[in-house]
mmCIF file of C-alpha atoms in Angstrom:
data_model
loop_
_atom_site.group_PDB
_atom_site.id
_atom_site.type_symbol
_atom_site.label_atom_id
_atom_site.label_comp_id
_atom_site.label_asym_id
_atom_site.label_seq_id
_atom_site.Cartn_x
_atom_site.Cartn_y
_atom_site.Cartn_z
ATOM 1 C CA MET A 1 101.052 105.616 108.258
ATOM 2 C CA SER A 2 100.095 108.317 110.898
ATOM 3 C CA ALA A 3 101.374 111.198 113.286
ATOM 4 C CA SER A 4 99.746 112.547 116.037
ATOM 5 C CA ASN A 5 100.374 115.143 118.551
ATOM 6 C CA THR A 6 99.294 114.828 122.472
ATOM 7 C CA ASN A 7 95.661 115.455 121.686
ATOM 8 C CA SER A 8 92.779 113.537 120.109
ATOM 9 C CA GLY A 9 89.350 113.659 118.959
ATOM 10 C CA ALA A 10 89.518 114.379 115.499
ATOM 11 C CA GLU A 11 91.814 113.407 112.279
ATOM 12 C CA LEU A 12 93.272 115.451 109.453
ATOM 13 C CA LEU A 13 93.934 113.267 106.396
ATOM 14 C CA PHE A 14 96.177 114.577 103.552
ATOM 15 C CA LEU A 15 94.217 113.551 100.501
ATOM 16 C CA GLY A 16 96.991 115.384 98.388
ATOM 17 C CA THR A 17 100.185 117.309 98.609
ATOM 18 C CA GLY A 18 100.804 118.192 95.277
ATOM 19 C CA THR A 19 101.097 121.539 93.184
ATOM 20 C CA SER A 20 98.595 122.428 90.417
ATOM 21 C CA MET A 21 100.428 120.209 88.064
ATOM 22 C CA GLY A 22 100.787 117.085 90.235
ATOM 23 C CA VAL A 23 103.805 115.015 90.608
ATOM 24 C CA PRO A 24 104.816 113.260 88.766
ATOM 25 C CA THR A 25 104.375 116.305 86.360
ATOM 26 C CA LEU A 26 103.635 115.676 82.710
ATOM 27 C CA GLY A 27 106.552 115.294 80.343
ATOM 28 C CA CYS A 28 109.047 115.885 83.127
ATOM 29 C CA LYS A 29 112.287 113.706 83.224
ATOM 30 C CA CYS A 30 113.019 114.829 86.851
ATOM 31 C CA ALA A 31 114.487 112.303 89.177
ATOM 32 C CA VAL A 32 111.539 113.132 91.579
ATOM 33 C CA CYS A 33 109.230 112.525 89.089
ATOM 34 C CA HIS A 34 110.368 109.185 88.178
ATOM 35 C CA SER A 35 110.922 108.308 91.951
ATOM 36 C CA THR A 36 109.885 105.026 93.342
ATOM 37 C CA ASP A 37 109.320 106.455 96.614
ATOM 38 C CA PRO A 38 105.663 106.969 97.431
ATOM 39 C CA HIS A 39 106.170 109.986 99.372
ATOM 40 C CA ASN A 40 106.817 111.697 95.945
ATOM 41 C CA ASN A 41 103.659 110.782 94.281
ATOM 42 C CA ARG A 42 101.516 114.015 95.094
ATOM 43 C CA MET A 43 97.678 114.466 94.006
ATOM 44 C CA ARG A 44 96.612 117.855 94.374
ATOM 45 C CA SER A 45 96.302 119.329 97.522
ATOM 46 C CA SER A 46 93.191 118.696 99.778
ATOM 47 C CA ILE A 47 92.624 117.340 103.071
ATOM 48 C CA ALA A 48 89.482 115.817 104.934
ATOM 49 C CA LEU A 49 88.514 116.192 108.606
ATOM 50 C CA ARG A 50 86.714 113.554 110.572
ATOM 51 C CA TYR A 51 85.467 113.875 113.843
ATOM 52 C CA HIS A 52 82.860 113.193 116.255
ATOM 53 C CA ASP A 53 79.222 115.044 116.544
ATOM 54 C CA ALA A 54 78.557 114.389 119.958
ATOM 55 C CA ALA A 55 75.104 116.036 119.586
ATOM 56 C CA HIS A 56 73.875 113.034 117.082
ATOM 57 C CA ASP A 57 76.305 110.623 118.135
ATOM 58 C CA VAL A 58 77.989 110.246 114.478
ATOM 59 C CA ARG A 59 81.538 110.556 112.858
ATOM 60 C CA ARG A 60 81.445 113.677 110.340
ATOM 61 C CA THR A 61 83.681 114.208 107.224
ATOM 62 C CA VAL A 62 84.651 117.448 106.141
ATOM 63 C CA LEU A 63 86.456 118.111 103.094
ATOM 64 C CA ILE A 64 88.444 121.076 102.076
ATOM 65 C CA ASP A 65 88.717 121.552 98.210
ATOM 66 C CA THR A 66 87.820 119.094 95.621
ATOM 67 C CA GLY A 67 90.762 119.024 92.835
ATOM 68 C CA GLN A 68 90.951 117.209 89.577
ATOM 69 C CA GLU A 69 91.848 113.743 91.359
ATOM 70 C CA PHE A 70 88.815 114.050 93.969
ATOM 71 C CA ARG A 71 87.269 110.866 92.941
ATOM 72 C CA MET A 72 90.707 108.703 92.898
ATOM 73 C CA GLN A 73 91.283 110.248 96.336
ATOM 74 C CA ALA A 74 87.727 109.237 97.617
ATOM 75 C CA ILE A 75 88.262 105.802 96.246
ATOM 76 C CA ARG A 76 92.164 105.353 97.838
ATOM 77 C CA PHE A 77 91.197 106.629 101.520
ATOM 78 C CA GLY A 78 87.646 105.140 101.678
ATOM 79 C CA ILE A 79 85.445 108.420 101.693
ATOM 80 C CA ASP A 80 81.997 107.242 100.873
ATOM 81 C CA HIS A 81 79.808 109.787 102.721
ATOM 82 C CA LEU A 82 80.733 113.567 103.117
ATOM 83 C CA ASP A 83 78.943 115.891 105.451
ATOM 84 C CA ALA A 84 80.256 119.460 104.208
ATOM 85 C CA VAL A 85 82.889 121.066 101.943
ATOM 86 C CA LEU A 86 84.834 124.010 102.166
ATOM 87 C CA TYR A 87 86.762 125.589 99.357
ATOM 88 C CA THR A 88 89.614 127.785 99.640
ATOM 89 C CA HIS A 89 89.789 129.450 96.392
ATOM 90 C CA GLY A 90 88.456 128.872 92.819
ATOM 91 C CA HIS A 91 91.848 127.785 90.802
ATOM 92 C CA ALA A 92 91.609 124.831 88.784
ATOM 93 C CA ASP A 93 93.373 122.271 91.325
ATOM 94 C CA HIS A 94 90.916 123.135 94.250
ATOM 95 C CA VAL A 95 87.249 123.079 92.379
ATOM 96 C CA LEU A 96 87.502 121.020 89.225
ATOM 97 C CA GLY A 97 86.633 117.846 91.323
ATOM 98 C CA PHE A 98 83.085 119.364 92.239
ATOM 99 C CA ASP A 99 81.203 117.327 89.707
ATOM 100 C CA ASP A 100 82.558 113.830 91.437
ATOM 101 C CA LEU A 101 80.591 115.219 94.814
ATOM 102 C CA ARG A 102 77.287 114.053 92.685
ATOM 103 C CA PRO A 103 77.201 110.280 94.122
ATOM 104 C CA LEU A 104 78.031 111.201 97.602
ATOM 105 C CA THR A 105 74.632 113.626 97.330
ATOM 106 C CA PHE A 106 72.155 111.249 96.052
ATOM 107 C CA GLY A 107 69.783 109.354 98.304
ATOM 108 C CA HIS A 108 70.444 111.830 101.050
ATOM 109 C CA ALA A 109 67.283 113.896 102.844
ATOM 110 C CA ALA A 110 69.191 117.064 102.882
ATOM 111 C CA HIS A 111 71.616 118.520 100.415
ATOM 112 C CA LEU A 112 75.305 118.638 100.981
ATOM 113 C CA PRO A 113 76.322 121.906 102.296
ATOM 114 C CA ILE A 114 79.274 123.711 100.532
ATOM 115 C CA TYR A 115 80.945 126.906 101.506
ATOM 116 C CA ALA A 116 83.149 129.650 99.804
ATOM 117 C CA ASP A 117 83.745 133.079 99.553
ATOM 118 C CA ASP A 118 81.692 135.159 97.189
ATOM 119 C CA PRO A 119 84.556 135.130 94.487
ATOM 120 C CA THR A 120 84.939 131.285 94.667
ATOM 121 C CA ALA A 121 81.067 130.923 94.975
ATOM 122 C CA ASP A 122 80.629 132.722 91.758
ATOM 123 C CA LEU A 123 83.223 130.780 89.687
ATOM 124 C CA LEU A 124 81.226 127.516 90.944
ATOM 125 C CA GLU A 125 78.212 128.639 89.794
ATOM 126 C CA ARG A 126 79.776 129.947 86.347
ATOM 127 C CA ILE A 127 81.615 126.332 85.918
ATOM 128 C CA PHE A 128 78.958 124.363 86.997
ATOM 129 C CA ASP A 129 75.979 126.217 85.430
ATOM 130 C CA TYR A 130 73.954 122.944 85.118
ATOM 131 C CA THR A 131 74.268 122.310 88.819
ATOM 132 C CA PHE A 132 73.154 125.744 90.290
ATOM 133 C CA ARG A 133 70.593 127.221 87.848
ATOM 134 C CA LYS A 134 67.499 127.453 88.608
ATOM 135 C CA VAL A 135 65.497 126.532 85.116
ATOM 136 C CA ASP A 136 66.043 123.525 83.357
ATOM 137 C CA ARG A 137 68.968 122.338 85.959
ATOM 138 C CA TYR A 138 70.539 119.025 85.137
ATOM 139 C CA PRO A 139 68.636 116.151 86.880
ATOM 140 C CA THR A 140 71.550 114.201 88.190
ATOM 141 C CA SER A 141 73.350 117.352 89.093
ATOM 142 C CA ALA A 142 74.892 117.516 92.696
ATOM 143 C CA ARG A 143 72.727 118.095 95.181
ATOM 144 C CA VAL A 144 74.361 120.647 97.372
ATOM 145 C CA ASP A 145 73.466 124.043 99.224
ATOM 146 C CA LEU A 146 76.159 126.801 98.507
ATOM 147 C CA HIS A 147 76.299 129.008 101.526
ATOM 148 C CA ARG A 148 78.496 132.387 100.917
ATOM 149 C CA LEU A 149 81.166 132.849 103.720
ATOM 150 C CA SER A 150 82.011 136.571 104.227
ATOM 151 C CA SER A 151 85.946 137.434 103.480
ATOM 152 C CA GLU A 152 85.975 139.429 106.702
ATOM 153 C CA PRO A 153 88.496 138.454 109.315
ATOM 154 C CA GLY A 154 87.231 136.521 112.282
ATOM 155 C CA THR A 155 84.438 134.976 109.997
ATOM 156 C CA THR A 156 83.224 131.313 111.626
ATOM 157 C CA VAL A 157 81.191 128.446 110.702
ATOM 158 C CA GLU A 158 79.613 126.161 113.158
ATOM 159 C CA LEU A 159 79.720 122.355 111.369
ATOM 160 C CA PHE A 160 78.302 119.715 113.864
ATOM 161 C CA GLY A 161 79.726 120.775 117.091
ATOM 162 C CA ALA A 162 82.883 122.123 115.657
ATOM 163 C CA MET A 163 83.670 125.550 114.840
ATOM 164 C CA ILE A 164 85.924 126.606 111.644
ATOM 165 C CA GLU A 165 87.036 130.009 111.320
ATOM 166 C CA ARG A 166 88.192 131.468 107.863
ATOM 167 C CA ILE A 167 91.682 132.821 107.966
ATOM 168 C CA PRO A 168 92.822 135.268 105.070
ATOM 169 C CA VAL A 169 95.678 134.350 103.306
ATOM 170 C CA ARG A 170 97.490 136.145 100.480
ATOM 171 C CA HIS A 171 97.864 134.133 97.141
ATOM 172 C CA GLY A 172 99.865 136.392 95.097
ATOM 173 C CA HIS A 173 97.826 139.298 94.576
ATOM 174 C CA HIS A 174 94.539 137.821 95.769
ATOM 175 C CA ILE A 175 93.498 136.972 99.231
ATOM 176 C CA ILE A 176 92.127 133.558 99.891
ATOM 177 C CA ALA A 177 90.477 131.744 102.416
ATOM 178 C CA GLY A 178 92.690 129.230 104.871
ATOM 179 C CA TYR A 179 91.213 127.567 107.863
ATOM 180 C CA ARG A 180 91.393 127.035 111.364
ATOM 181 C CA PHE A 181 89.861 124.229 113.418
ATOM 182 C CA GLY A 182 90.406 123.783 117.014
ATOM 183 C CA ASP A 183 94.211 123.171 117.214
ATOM 184 C CA ALA A 184 94.924 123.026 113.587
ATOM 185 C CA ALA A 185 95.298 125.000 110.829
ATOM 186 C CA TYR A 186 95.402 124.676 107.100
ATOM 187 C CA LEU A 187 97.068 127.482 104.753
ATOM 188 C CA THR A 188 97.390 126.109 101.553
ATOM 189 C CA ASP A 189 98.084 128.091 98.404
ATOM 190 C CA MET A 190 99.775 131.090 100.812
ATOM 191 C CA SER A 191 102.485 133.292 99.298
ATOM 192 C CA ASP A 192 102.477 135.410 102.582
ATOM 193 C CA LEU A 193 100.032 136.157 105.749
ATOM 194 C CA PRO A 194 98.075 139.527 106.041
ATOM 195 C CA GLU A 195 99.535 140.837 109.574
ATOM 196 C CA ALA A 196 96.495 139.944 111.401
ATOM 197 C CA SER A 197 95.893 136.370 110.873
ATOM 198 C CA TYR A 198 98.941 135.820 112.869
ATOM 199 C CA ASP A 199 96.861 136.776 115.689
ATOM 200 C CA ARG A 200 94.346 134.235 114.716
ATOM 201 C CA LEU A 201 96.817 131.596 114.527
ATOM 202 C CA ARG A 202 98.068 131.660 117.799
ATOM 203 C CA GLY A 203 98.161 128.337 120.130
ATOM 204 C CA LEU A 204 98.284 125.715 117.372
ATOM 205 C CA ASP A 205 99.147 122.318 117.766
ATOM 206 C CA ILE A 206 99.356 121.908 113.766
ATOM 207 C CA VAL A 207 99.608 124.240 111.095
ATOM 208 C CA VAL A 208 99.615 123.269 107.243
ATOM 209 C CA LEU A 209 101.404 125.654 105.196
ATOM 210 C CA ASP A 210 102.258 125.989 101.639
ATOM 211 C CA ALA A 211 105.854 125.228 100.409
ATOM 212 C CA LEU A 212 105.843 124.872 96.673
ATOM 213 C CA ARG A 213 109.907 124.789 95.835
ATOM 214 C CA ARG A 214 113.196 126.256 96.757
ATOM 215 C CA GLU A 215 113.240 129.330 94.656
ATOM 216 C CA PRO A 216 110.761 131.816 95.316
ATOM 217 C CA HIS A 217 107.627 132.248 93.603
ATOM 218 C CA PRO A 218 105.112 134.853 92.645
ATOM 219 C CA SER A 219 102.089 133.567 94.298
ATOM 220 C CA HIS A 220 103.289 130.711 96.601
ATOM 221 C CA SER A 221 105.813 130.575 99.531
ATOM 222 C CA HIS A 222 109.049 128.983 98.833
ATOM 223 C CA LEU A 223 110.753 126.535 101.343
ATOM 224 C CA ASP A 224 113.045 129.016 103.183
ATOM 225 C CA LYS A 225 110.035 131.817 103.572
ATOM 226 C CA SER A 226 107.745 128.724 104.663
ATOM 227 C CA ILE A 227 110.216 127.743 107.640
ATOM 228 C CA ALA A 228 110.269 131.368 108.565
ATOM 229 C CA ILE A 229 106.440 131.682 108.645
ATOM 230 C CA ALA A 230 106.106 128.461 110.668
ATOM 231 C CA GLN A 231 108.513 129.740 113.025
ATOM 232 C CA ARG A 232 106.691 132.826 113.947
ATOM 233 C CA ILE A 233 103.373 131.226 114.150
ATOM 234 C CA GLY A 234 104.962 128.888 116.913
ATOM 235 C CA ALA A 235 102.868 125.771 115.939
ATOM 236 C CA LYS A 236 103.864 122.828 118.074
ATOM 237 C CA GLN A 237 103.985 121.004 114.675
ATOM 238 C CA THR A 238 104.273 122.364 110.983
ATOM 239 C CA TYR A 239 103.562 120.382 108.023
ATOM 240 C CA PHE A 240 104.321 121.496 104.417
ATOM 241 C CA THR A 241 102.140 120.690 101.436
ATOM 242 C CA HIS A 242 101.175 122.118 97.819
ATOM 243 C CA ILE A 243 104.764 120.884 97.002
ATOM 244 C CA SER A 244 105.876 120.807 93.600
ATOM 245 C CA HIS A 245 108.532 118.132 92.034
ATOM 246 C CA ASP A 246 111.519 120.438 93.170
ATOM 247 C CA LEU A 247 111.336 119.133 96.387
ATOM 248 C CA GLU A 248 112.441 115.556 97.151
ATOM 249 C CA HIS A 249 110.329 114.099 100.286
ATOM 250 C CA SER A 250 113.417 112.390 102.422
ATOM 251 C CA ALA A 251 115.906 114.839 101.264
ATOM 252 C CA THR A 252 114.007 117.824 102.288
ATOM 253 C CA GLU A 253 112.618 115.996 105.231
ATOM 254 C CA ALA A 254 116.159 115.480 106.422
ATOM 255 C CA GLU A 255 117.262 119.357 106.467
ATOM 256 C CA LEU A 256 114.093 121.005 107.921
ATOM 257 C CA PRO A 257 114.157 122.207 111.661
ATOM 258 C CA GLU A 258 112.953 120.246 114.574
ATOM 259 C CA GLY A 259 109.046 120.431 114.671
ATOM 260 C CA ILE A 260 108.733 121.043 110.838
ATOM 261 C CA HIS A 261 107.899 118.072 108.405
ATOM 262 C CA MET A 262 107.111 117.314 105.025
ATOM 263 C CA ALA A 263 103.380 116.388 104.486
ATOM 264 C CA TYR A 264 102.223 113.273 101.920
ATOM 265 C CA ASP A 265 99.435 111.694 100.507
ATOM 266 C CA GLY A 266 97.820 109.317 103.110
ATOM 267 C CA LEU A 267 99.402 111.210 106.188
ATOM 268 C CA GLN A 268 97.198 111.324 108.990
ATOM 269 C CA LEU A 269 97.161 113.830 112.082
ATOM 270 C CA ASN A 270 95.166 113.582 115.211
ATOM 271 C CA PHE A 271 94.181 116.952 117.152
ATOM 272 C CA ASP A 272 91.887 118.280 119.135
ATOM 273 C CA ILE A 273 89.050 120.195 117.074
ATOM 274 C CA ALA A 274 87.149 121.424 120.047
ATOM 275 C CA ALA A 275 89.571 123.817 121.251
ATOM 276 C CA PHE A 276 89.001 127.196 120.042
ATOM 277 C CA PRO A 277 90.793 131.026 120.951
ATOM 278 C CA THR A 278 88.376 133.487 122.305
ATOM 279 C CA GLU A 279 87.992 136.879 121.240
ATOM 280 C CA GLY A 280 90.398 137.623 123.909
ATOM 281 C CA ASP A 281 92.828 135.164 123.209
ATOM 282 C CA ALA A 282 92.886 136.326 119.649
ATOM 283 C CA ALA A 283 92.955 140.020 119.993
#
């Protein structure tokens, strides 16, 4: 099942929309965890971007985050090739699937580029030391090139003809990375937005926001706050992700304002990745 706006050219595929413990949550007896509605079955949050690289006339796939279920997500959604990976931050539910990149990096002349800010890159190098160390590197480690992204507002990276901007996002006491790509933006694990980030999110067709549960949480935005942030950003369509078992899909969807939706694993959105704000537009 898919949904789209009026633009085309790129696809945003939700590989997972769940919180760090996933849904169903282990040991939980609640109605959402025992629901038969597949919309309530949520793997850890991650997305894939698919778009055409006009310069080389090939289809590119760019991943944001590799949670614990990345292998299962890749099998479920037919991901058999990756061109790049971007990381939002270094928590377990966003990085621990890193090692499952290995088979997707074998047999290619170039190493897979991955992008992360300094704290996340440091953590990847520490957890997966056998991949990154220069001496006695494990021979079948993932073949990757780690690129460190500046945490300064306005940091961009060009990937196969698409400009991707790092958007600072507040995650509790930490500033982590969200990303804007053309007419869409992905801001998972968000408790709030720095004021300057709102200026980088003008003119969006699609924005994806964290909406963990109904009650406030110290490091994630809750439902009412996410609605208010969505309305301030003013994207044509908003989709909530990183959803816990406190929010039943259909019942929550029915109460959301117009233009705001619950995302779910496997949802695909079409958008324009070529459009991007100029410095004047974002000032």
